[in-house]
Short mmCIF file of C-alpha atoms and ligand atoms in Angstrom, two decimals:
data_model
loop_
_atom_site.label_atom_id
_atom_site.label_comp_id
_atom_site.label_asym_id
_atom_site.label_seq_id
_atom_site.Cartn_x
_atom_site.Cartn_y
_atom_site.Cartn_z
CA UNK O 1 53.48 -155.73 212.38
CA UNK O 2 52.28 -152.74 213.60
CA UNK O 3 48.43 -153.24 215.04
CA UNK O 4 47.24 -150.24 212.96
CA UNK O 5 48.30 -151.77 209.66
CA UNK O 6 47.04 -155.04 210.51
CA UNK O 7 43.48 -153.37 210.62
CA UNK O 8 44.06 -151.30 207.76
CA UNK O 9 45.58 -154.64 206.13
CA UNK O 10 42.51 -156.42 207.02
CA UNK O 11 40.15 -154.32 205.63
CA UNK O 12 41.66 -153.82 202.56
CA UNK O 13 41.74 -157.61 202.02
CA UNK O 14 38.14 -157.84 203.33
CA UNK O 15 36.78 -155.32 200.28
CA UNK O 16 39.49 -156.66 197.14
CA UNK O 17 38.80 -160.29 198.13
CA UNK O 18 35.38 -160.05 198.89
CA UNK O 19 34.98 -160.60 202.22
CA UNK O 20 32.98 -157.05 203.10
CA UNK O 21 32.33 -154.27 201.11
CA UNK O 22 31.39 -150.82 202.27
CA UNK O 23 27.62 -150.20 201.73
CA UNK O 24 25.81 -148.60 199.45
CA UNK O 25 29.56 -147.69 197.77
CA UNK O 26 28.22 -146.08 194.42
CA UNK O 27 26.33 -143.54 195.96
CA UNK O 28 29.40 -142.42 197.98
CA UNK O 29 28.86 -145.26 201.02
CA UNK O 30 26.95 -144.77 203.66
CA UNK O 31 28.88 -143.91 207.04
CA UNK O 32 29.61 -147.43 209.29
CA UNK O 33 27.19 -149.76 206.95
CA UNK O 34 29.12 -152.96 205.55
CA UNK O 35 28.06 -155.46 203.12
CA UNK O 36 28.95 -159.16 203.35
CA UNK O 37 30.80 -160.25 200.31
CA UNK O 38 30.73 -163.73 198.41
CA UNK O 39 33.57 -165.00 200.72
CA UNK O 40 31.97 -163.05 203.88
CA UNK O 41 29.04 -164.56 203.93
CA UNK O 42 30.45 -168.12 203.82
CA UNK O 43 32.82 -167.39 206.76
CA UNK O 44 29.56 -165.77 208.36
CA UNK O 45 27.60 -168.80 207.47
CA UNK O 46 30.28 -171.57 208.46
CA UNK O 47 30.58 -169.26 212.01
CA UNK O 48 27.00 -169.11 212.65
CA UNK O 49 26.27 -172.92 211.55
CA UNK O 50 29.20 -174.08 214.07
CA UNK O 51 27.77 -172.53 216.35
CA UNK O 52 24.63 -173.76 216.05
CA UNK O 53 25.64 -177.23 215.67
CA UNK O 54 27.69 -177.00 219.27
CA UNK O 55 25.11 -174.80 221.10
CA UNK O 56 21.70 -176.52 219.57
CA UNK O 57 22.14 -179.90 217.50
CA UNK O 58 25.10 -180.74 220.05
CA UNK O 59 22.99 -180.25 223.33
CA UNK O 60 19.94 -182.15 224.55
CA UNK O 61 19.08 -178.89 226.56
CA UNK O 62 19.09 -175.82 224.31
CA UNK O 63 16.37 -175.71 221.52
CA UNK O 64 16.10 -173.26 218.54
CA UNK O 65 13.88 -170.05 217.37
CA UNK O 66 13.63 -167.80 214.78
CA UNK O 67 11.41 -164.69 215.37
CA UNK O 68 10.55 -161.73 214.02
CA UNK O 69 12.65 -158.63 214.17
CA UNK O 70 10.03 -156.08 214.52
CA UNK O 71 7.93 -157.06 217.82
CA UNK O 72 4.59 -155.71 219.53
CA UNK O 73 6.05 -152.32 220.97
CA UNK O 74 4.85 -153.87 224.94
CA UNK O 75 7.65 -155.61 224.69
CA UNK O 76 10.01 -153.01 225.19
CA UNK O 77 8.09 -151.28 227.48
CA UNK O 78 7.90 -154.51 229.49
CA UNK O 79 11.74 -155.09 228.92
CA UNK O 80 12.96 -151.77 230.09
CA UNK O 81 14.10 -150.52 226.83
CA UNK O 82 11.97 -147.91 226.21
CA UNK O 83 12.89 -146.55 229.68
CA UNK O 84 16.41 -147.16 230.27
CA UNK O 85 18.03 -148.44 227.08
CA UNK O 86 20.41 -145.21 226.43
CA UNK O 87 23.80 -143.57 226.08
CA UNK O 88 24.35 -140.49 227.12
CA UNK O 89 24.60 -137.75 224.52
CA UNK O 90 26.72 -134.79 224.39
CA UNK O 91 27.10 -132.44 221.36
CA UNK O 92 29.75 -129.86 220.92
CA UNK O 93 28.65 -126.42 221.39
CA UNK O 94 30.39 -124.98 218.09
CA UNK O 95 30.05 -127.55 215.47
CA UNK O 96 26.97 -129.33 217.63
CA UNK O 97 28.74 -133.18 216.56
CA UNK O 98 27.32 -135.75 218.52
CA UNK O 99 29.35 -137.92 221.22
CA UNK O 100 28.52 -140.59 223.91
CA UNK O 101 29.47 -138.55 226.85
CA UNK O 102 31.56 -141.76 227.98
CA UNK O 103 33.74 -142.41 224.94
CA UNK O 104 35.07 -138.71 225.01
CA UNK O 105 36.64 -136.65 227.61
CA UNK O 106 34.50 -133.79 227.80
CA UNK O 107 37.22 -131.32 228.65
CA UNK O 108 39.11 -131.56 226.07
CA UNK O 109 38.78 -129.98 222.61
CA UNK O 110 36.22 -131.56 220.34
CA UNK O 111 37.52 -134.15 218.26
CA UNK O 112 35.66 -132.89 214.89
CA UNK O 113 35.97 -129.53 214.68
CA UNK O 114 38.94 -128.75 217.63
CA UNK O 115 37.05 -126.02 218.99
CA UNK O 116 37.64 -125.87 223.09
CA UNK O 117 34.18 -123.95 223.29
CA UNK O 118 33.17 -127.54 225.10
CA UNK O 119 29.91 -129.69 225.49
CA UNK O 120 26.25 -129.80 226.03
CA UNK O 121 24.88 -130.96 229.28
CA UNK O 122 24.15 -134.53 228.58
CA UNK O 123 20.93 -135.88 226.94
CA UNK O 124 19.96 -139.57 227.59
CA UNK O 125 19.51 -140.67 224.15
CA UNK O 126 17.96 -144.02 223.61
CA UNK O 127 19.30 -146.22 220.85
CA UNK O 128 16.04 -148.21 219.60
CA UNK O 129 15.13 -147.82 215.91
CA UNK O 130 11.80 -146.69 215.50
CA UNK O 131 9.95 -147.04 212.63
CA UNK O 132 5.85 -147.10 211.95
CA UNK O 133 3.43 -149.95 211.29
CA UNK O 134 0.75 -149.56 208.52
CA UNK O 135 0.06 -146.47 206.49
CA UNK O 136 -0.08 -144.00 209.16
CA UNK O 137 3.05 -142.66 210.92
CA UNK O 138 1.31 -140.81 213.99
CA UNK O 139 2.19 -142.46 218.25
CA UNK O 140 -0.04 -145.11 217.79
CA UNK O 141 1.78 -147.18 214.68
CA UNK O 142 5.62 -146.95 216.35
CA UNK O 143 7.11 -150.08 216.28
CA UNK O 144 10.84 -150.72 216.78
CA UNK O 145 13.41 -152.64 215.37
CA UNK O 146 14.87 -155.47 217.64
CA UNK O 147 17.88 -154.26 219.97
CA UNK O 148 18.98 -157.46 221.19
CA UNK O 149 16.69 -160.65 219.74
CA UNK O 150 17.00 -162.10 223.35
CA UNK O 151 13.56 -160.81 224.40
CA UNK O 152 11.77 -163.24 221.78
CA UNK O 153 13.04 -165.93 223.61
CA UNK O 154 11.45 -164.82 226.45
CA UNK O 155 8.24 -163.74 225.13
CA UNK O 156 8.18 -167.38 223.11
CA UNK O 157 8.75 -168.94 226.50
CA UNK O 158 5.55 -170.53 227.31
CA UNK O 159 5.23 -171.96 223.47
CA UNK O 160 8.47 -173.48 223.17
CA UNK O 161 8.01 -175.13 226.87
CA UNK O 162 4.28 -176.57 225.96
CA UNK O 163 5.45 -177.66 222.43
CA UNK O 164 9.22 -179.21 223.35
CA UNK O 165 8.10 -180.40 227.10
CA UNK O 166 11.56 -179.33 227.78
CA UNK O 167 12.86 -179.75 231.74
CA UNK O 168 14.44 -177.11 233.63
CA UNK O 169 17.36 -176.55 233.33
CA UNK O 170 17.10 -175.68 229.54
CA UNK O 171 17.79 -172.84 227.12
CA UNK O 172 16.25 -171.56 223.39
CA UNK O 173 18.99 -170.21 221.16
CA UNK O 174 18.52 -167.78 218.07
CA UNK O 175 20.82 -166.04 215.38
CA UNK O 176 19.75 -163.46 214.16
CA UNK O 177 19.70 -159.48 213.41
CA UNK O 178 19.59 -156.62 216.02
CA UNK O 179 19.32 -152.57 215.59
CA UNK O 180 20.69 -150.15 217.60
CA UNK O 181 21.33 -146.39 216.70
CA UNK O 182 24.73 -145.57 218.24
CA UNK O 183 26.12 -142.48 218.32
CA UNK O 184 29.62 -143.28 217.96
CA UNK O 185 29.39 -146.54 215.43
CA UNK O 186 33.26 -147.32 213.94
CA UNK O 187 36.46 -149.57 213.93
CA UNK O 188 34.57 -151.29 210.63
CA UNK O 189 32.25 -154.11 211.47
CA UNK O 190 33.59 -153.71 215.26
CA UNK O 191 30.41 -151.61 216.15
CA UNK O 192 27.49 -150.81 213.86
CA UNK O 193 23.65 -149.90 213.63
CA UNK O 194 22.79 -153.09 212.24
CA UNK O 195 24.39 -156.48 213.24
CA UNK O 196 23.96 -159.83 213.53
CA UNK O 197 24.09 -161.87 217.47
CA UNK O 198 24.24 -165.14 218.55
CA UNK O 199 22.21 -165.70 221.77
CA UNK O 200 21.16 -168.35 224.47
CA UNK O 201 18.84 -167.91 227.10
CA UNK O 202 19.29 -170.70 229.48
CA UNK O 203 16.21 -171.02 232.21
CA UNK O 204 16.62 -172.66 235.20
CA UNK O 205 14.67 -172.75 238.74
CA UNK O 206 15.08 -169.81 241.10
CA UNK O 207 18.24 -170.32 243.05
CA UNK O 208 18.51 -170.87 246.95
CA UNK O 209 21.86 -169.05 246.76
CA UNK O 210 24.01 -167.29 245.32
CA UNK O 211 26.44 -170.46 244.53
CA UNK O 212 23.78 -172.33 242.79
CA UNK O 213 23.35 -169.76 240.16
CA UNK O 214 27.20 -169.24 239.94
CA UNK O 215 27.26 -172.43 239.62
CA UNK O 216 25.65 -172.04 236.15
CA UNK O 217 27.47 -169.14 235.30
CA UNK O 218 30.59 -170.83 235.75
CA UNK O 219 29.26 -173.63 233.19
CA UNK O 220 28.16 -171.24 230.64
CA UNK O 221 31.74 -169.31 231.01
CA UNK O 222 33.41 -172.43 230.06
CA UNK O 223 31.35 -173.39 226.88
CA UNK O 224 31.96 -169.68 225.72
CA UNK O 225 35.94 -170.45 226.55
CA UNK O 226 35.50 -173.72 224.84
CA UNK O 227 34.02 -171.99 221.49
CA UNK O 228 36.90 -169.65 221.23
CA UNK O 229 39.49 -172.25 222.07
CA UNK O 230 38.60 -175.69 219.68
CA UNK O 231 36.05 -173.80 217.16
CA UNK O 232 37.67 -170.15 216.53
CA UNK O 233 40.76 -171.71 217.22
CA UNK O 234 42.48 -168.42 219.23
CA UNK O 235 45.24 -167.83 221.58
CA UNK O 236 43.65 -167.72 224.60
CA UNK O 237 46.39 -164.90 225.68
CA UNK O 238 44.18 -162.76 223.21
CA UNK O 239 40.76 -162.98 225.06
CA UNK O 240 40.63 -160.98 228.74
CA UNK O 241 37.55 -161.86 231.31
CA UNK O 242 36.38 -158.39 232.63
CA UNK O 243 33.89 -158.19 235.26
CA UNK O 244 31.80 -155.47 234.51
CA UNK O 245 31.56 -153.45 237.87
CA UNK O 246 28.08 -152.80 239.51
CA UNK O 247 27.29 -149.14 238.33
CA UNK O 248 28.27 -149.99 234.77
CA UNK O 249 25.66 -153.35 234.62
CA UNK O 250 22.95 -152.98 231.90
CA UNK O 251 19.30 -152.88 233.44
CA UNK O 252 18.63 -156.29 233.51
CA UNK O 253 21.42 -158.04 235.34
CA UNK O 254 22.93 -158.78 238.63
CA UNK O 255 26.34 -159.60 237.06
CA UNK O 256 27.74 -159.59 233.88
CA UNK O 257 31.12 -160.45 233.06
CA UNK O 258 32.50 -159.60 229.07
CA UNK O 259 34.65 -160.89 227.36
CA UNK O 260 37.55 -158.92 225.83
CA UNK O 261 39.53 -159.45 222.72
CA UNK O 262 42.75 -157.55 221.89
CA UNK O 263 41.55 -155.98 218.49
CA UNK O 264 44.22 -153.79 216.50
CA UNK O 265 42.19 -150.97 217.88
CA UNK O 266 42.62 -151.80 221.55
CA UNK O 267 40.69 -154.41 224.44
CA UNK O 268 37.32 -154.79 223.52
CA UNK O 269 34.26 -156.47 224.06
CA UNK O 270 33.41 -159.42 221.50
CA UNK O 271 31.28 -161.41 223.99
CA UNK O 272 29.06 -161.21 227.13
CA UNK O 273 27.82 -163.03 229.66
CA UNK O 274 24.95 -161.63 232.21
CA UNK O 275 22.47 -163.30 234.90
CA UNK O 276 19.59 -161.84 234.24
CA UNK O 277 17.91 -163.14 237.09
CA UNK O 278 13.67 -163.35 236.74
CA UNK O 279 13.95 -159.58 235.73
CA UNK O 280 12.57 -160.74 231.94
CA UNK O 281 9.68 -163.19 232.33
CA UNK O 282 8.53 -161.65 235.35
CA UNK O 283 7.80 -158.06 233.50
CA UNK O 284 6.51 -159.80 230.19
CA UNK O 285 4.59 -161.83 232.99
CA UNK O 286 3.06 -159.06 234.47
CA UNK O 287 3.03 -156.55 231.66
CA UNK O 288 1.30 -159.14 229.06
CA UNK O 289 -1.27 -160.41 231.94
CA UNK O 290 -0.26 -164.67 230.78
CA UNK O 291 1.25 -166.55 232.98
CA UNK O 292 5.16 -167.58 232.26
CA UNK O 293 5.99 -169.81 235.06
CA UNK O 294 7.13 -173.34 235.07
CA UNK O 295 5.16 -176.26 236.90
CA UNK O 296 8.13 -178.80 238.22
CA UNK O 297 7.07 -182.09 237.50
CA UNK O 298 8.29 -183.76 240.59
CA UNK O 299 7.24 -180.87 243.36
CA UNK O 300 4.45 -179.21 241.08
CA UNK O 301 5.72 -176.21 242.48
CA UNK O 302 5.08 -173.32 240.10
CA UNK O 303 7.83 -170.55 239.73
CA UNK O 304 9.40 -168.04 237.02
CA UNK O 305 12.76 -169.50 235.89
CA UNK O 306 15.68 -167.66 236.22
CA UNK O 307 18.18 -167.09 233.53
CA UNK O 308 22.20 -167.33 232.63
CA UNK O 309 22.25 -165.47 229.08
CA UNK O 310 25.66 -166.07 226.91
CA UNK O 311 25.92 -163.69 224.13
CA UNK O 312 27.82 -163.63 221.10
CA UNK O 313 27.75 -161.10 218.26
CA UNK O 314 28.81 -162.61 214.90
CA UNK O 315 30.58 -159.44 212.89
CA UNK O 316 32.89 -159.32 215.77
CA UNK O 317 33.88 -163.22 215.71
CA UNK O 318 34.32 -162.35 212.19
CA UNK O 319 36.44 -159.70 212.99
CA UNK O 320 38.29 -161.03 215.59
CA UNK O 321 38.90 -164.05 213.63
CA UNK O 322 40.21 -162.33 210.98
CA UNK O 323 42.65 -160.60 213.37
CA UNK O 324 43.78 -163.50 214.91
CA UNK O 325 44.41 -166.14 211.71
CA UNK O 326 45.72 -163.23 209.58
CA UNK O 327 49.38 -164.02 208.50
CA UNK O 328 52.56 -162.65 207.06
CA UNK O 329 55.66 -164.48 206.19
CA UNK O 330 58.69 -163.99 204.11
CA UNK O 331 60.35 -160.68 202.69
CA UNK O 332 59.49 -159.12 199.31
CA UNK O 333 59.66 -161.45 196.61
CA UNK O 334 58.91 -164.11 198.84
CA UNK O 335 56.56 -163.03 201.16
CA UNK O 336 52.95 -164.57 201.10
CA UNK O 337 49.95 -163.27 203.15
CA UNK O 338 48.04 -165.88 204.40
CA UNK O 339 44.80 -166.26 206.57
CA UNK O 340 45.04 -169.61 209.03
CA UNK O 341 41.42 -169.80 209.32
CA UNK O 342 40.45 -172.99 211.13
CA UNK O 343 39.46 -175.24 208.11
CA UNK O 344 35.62 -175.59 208.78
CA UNK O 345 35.56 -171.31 209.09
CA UNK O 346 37.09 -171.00 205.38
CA UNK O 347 34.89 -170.38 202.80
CA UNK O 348 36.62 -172.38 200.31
CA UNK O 349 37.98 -176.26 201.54
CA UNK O 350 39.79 -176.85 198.77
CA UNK O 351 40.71 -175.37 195.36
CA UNK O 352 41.56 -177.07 192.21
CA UNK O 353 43.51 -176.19 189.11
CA UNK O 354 44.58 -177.52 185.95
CA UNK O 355 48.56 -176.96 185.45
CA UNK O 356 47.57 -175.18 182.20
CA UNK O 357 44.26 -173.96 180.62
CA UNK O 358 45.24 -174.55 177.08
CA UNK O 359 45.52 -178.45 177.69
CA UNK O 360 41.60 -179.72 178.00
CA UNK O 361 42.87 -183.18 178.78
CA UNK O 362 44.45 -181.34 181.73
CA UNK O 363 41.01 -179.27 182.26
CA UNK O 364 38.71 -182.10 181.57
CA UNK O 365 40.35 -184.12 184.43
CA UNK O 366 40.55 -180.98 187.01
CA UNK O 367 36.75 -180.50 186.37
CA UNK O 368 35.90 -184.29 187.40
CA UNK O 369 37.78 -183.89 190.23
CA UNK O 370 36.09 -180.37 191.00
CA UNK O 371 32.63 -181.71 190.35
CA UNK O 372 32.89 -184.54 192.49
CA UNK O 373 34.62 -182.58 195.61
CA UNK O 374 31.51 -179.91 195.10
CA UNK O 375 29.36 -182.81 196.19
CA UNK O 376 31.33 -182.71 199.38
CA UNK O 377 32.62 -179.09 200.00
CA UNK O 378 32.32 -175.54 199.22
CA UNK O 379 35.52 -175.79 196.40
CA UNK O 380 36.99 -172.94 194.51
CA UNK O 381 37.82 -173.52 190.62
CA UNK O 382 41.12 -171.39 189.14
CA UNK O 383 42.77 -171.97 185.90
CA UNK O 384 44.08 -168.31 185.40
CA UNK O 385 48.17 -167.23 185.54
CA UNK O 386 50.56 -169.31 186.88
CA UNK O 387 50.34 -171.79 189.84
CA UNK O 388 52.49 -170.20 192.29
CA UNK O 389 50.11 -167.01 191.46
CA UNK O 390 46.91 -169.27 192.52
CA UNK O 391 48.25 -170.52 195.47
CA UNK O 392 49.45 -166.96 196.84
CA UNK O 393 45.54 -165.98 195.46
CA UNK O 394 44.20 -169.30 197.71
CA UNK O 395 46.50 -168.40 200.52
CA UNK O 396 44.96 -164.99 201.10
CA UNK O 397 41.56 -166.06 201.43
CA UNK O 398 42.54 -168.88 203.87
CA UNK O 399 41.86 -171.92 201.57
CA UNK O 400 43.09 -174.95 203.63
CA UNK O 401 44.31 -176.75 200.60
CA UNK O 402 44.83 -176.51 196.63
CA UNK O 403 45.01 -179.71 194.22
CA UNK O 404 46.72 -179.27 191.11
CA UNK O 405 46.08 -181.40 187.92
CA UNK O 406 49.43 -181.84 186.22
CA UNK O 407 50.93 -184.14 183.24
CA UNK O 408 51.77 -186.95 185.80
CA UNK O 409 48.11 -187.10 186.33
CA UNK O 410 47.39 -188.18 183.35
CA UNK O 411 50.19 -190.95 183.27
CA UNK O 412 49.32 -192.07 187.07
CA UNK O 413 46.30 -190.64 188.41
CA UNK O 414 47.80 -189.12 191.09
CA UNK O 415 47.30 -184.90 191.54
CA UNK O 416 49.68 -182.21 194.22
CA UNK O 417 47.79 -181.46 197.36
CA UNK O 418 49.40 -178.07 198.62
CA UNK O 419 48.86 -177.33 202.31
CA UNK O 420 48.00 -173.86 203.12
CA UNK O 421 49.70 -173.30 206.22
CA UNK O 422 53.17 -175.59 205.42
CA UNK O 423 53.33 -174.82 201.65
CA UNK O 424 54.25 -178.34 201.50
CA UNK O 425 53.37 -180.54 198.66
CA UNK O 426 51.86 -184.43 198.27
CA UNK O 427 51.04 -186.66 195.49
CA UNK O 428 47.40 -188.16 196.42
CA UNK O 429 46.03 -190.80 194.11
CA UNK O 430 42.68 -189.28 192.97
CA UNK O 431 40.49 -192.22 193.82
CA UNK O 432 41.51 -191.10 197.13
CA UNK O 433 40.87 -187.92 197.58
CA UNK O 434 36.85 -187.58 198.62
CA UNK O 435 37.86 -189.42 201.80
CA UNK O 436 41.80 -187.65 202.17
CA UNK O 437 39.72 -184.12 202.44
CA UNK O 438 37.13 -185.86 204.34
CA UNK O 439 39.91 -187.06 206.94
CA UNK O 440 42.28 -183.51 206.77
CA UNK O 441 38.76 -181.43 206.91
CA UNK O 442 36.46 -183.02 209.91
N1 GAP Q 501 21.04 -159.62 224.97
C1 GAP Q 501 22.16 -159.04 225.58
C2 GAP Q 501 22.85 -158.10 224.72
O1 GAP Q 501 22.35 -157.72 223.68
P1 GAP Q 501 25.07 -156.69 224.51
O2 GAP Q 501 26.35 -156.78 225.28
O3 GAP Q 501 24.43 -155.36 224.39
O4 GAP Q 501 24.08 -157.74 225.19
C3 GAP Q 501 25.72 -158.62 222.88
O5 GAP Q 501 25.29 -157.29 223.04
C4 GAP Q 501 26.81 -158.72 221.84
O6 GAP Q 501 26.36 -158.16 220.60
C5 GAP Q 501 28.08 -157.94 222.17
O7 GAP Q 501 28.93 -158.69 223.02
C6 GAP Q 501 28.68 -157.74 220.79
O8 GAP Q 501 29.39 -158.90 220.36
C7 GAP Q 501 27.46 -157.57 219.92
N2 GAP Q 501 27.16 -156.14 219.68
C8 GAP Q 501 26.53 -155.29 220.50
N3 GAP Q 501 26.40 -154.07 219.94
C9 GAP Q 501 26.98 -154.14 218.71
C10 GAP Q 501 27.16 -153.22 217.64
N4 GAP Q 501 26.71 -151.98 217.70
N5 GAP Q 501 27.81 -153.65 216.53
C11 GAP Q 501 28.25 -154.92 216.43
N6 GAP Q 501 28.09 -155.84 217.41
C12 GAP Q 501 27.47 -155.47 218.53
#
């Protein structure tokens, strides 16, 4: 398959299944905004919860947070975000579209309107959303919408430490949205103004050398490995290391290294990985005038932590995952499009359906069996068309595996479990199935 059509496959399966809509769509969209669907924002949900459970519940060392998105505007003054959080800007001299000067290639014709009459000088352009607190909008009420939601966790420092007594070496987690105006959004939920990440920002004691803070790196590398390997379930062939080179490191950090997925649309970025060093609590430190240091129990030597941060953003694990567990087998007639979604990513665990609709002794014993899964799993009911019709429908959305309620159910009790990703068929006795699906789905 051509990569091109798989992302214009994908997204055409994301908006008629439900997965992502465009935004706003009646009043003609509303360029690079997308909508989570019903079955978008369980795959969201199930992505964001696994992750929580491996990086938070999972670890003795990492603890949670939730903060607000809008913060005081010192801390992006403090952070270096007011000052250096920009792209540059370049806008063509005929039609005067915007570009990031290092997306385009500035001597070549511009890409909206082909004139060769070239480019602006470039503008630094920073990428913060402002907006304004109360009822007046003058330079004193500017607030801004969170670009990363890392900084909470470093402005939250000293309460999380005092209330969890947490040791060094630990870390506070948080999900949540971030805002950033870019220029050049695009490639669907690949890179937009409003998204959600996935962060961890993991404190430890200033390090002697350069090995002992590797050393850390190294660790965090390999949980990020480990989440795309047994959670996301990917090839690892598909996911590149790239070590971003020292001119190109953001602000903050003395090395970064991203990882790269091969998206239809080329190598990109889905995750990163940066050291940030003190550079954070020292500047809220002296910027906010409290003290953010650590007192070691054993040496009571006091010191700013340093910090390892891993980052994930979640619309492009959704994106990537899509990518990677789409599937296409068969020829015409018999071809079926299925998504292999690692069973605790699909939105739906199981589906059920009564062989026909007209038959309520056949619909009376699919809805026990429905009811009582529901207790158990997110399950998806479907009594409309033919079977082979609901299993293609299951198929497509990645359902692991569809039960159906047929005459020799009512003579034995026993129901067809269809696998997704075999199309094989068993009989299960229904008295067994709560702990089958808990077996096939843990
Ligand atoms: N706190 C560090 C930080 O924010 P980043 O590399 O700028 O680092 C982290 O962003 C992750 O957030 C990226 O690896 C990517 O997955 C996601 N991300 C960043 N900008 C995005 C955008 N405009 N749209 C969607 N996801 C984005």
């Amino acid at each position: 398959m051509e990569q091109k059509d798989l992302m214009e496959k994908i997204v055409s399966l994301c908006k008629r299944r439900g997965f992502v809509f465009p935004g706003s769509e009646i009043y003609g969209g509303m360029a690079n905004s997308w909508d989570y669907g019903s079955l978008g924002v369980e795959l969201k949900n199930n992505i964001k919860q696994l992750w929580w459970k491996r990086f938070v519940q999972q670890r003795d060392d990492v603890v949670g947070l939730d903060a607000a998105l809008i913060m005081n505007p010192k801390v992006w003054e403090a952070s270096g975000h007011l000052a250096t959080f920009t792209d540059p800007l370049v806008e063509c001299n005929k039609c005067h579209a915007r570009f990031r000067e290092d997306q385009i290639n500035t001597s070549a014709p511009c890409e909206s309107c082909k004139s060769k009459d070239g480019f602006s000088e470039p503008k630094m352009f920073n990428l913060m959303f402002k907006t304004f607190i109360g009822p007046s909008e003058d330079q004193t009420s500017i607030a801004y919408f969170r670009p990363e939601t890392a900084q909470a966790m470093f402005v939250q420092f000293k309460n999380v430490l005092d209330t969890t007594r947490k040791k060094l070496p630990f870390g506070i987690a948080q999900v949540g949205k971030a805002f950033r105006n870019e220029i050049t959004p695009g490639n669907f939920v690949f890179r937009t103004r409003e998204f959600e990440q996935m962060e961890i920002e993991y404190f430890f004691a200033p390090p002697k050398d350069d090995e002992e803070w590797n050393a850390q790196f190294e660790l965090w590398k390999q949980a990020m490995i480990d989440w795309m390997k047994n959670d996301l379930k990917f090839d690892m062939s598909h996911v590149h290391e790239l070590e971003v080179a020292k001119e190109d490191l953001a602000h903050y950090s003395k090395r970064t290294i991203d990882f790269e997925y091969e998206f239809p649309f080329g190598k990109k970025e889905l995750y990163g990985l940066a050291y940030r060093t003190d550079f954070d609590l020292s500047n809220h430190e002296k910027a906010s005038g409290q003290e953010l240091k650590y007192t070691d129990p054993e040496t009571n030597e006091k010191f700013v932590p340093h910090v390892i941060e891993p980052t994930w953003g979640v619309d492009r694990t959704i994106l990537a995952v899509l990518c990677e567990h789409y599937r296409e087998e068969g020829e015409e007639e018999k071809k079926r499009v299925y998504l292999k979604l690692p069973p605790r990513l699909a939105p739906y665990k199981v589906a059920v359906f009564p062989l026909l609709k007209n038959k309520p002794e056949l619909v009376e014993k699919a809805r026990a069996i429905y009811n009582e899964l529901k207790e158990h799993h997110m399950v998806a009911w479907d009594d409309r068309g033919n079977v082979g019709k609901r299993y293609y429908s299951q198929d497509e959305v990645g359902t692991p595996f569809c039960i159906t309620v047929d005459f020799d159910t009512l003579e034995n009790d026993t129901v067809t479990v269809r696998d997704r990703d075999t199309a094989e068929q068993e009989r299960i006795a229904t008295a067994d199935l709560v702990s089958y699906f808990a077996n096939k789905l843990s």
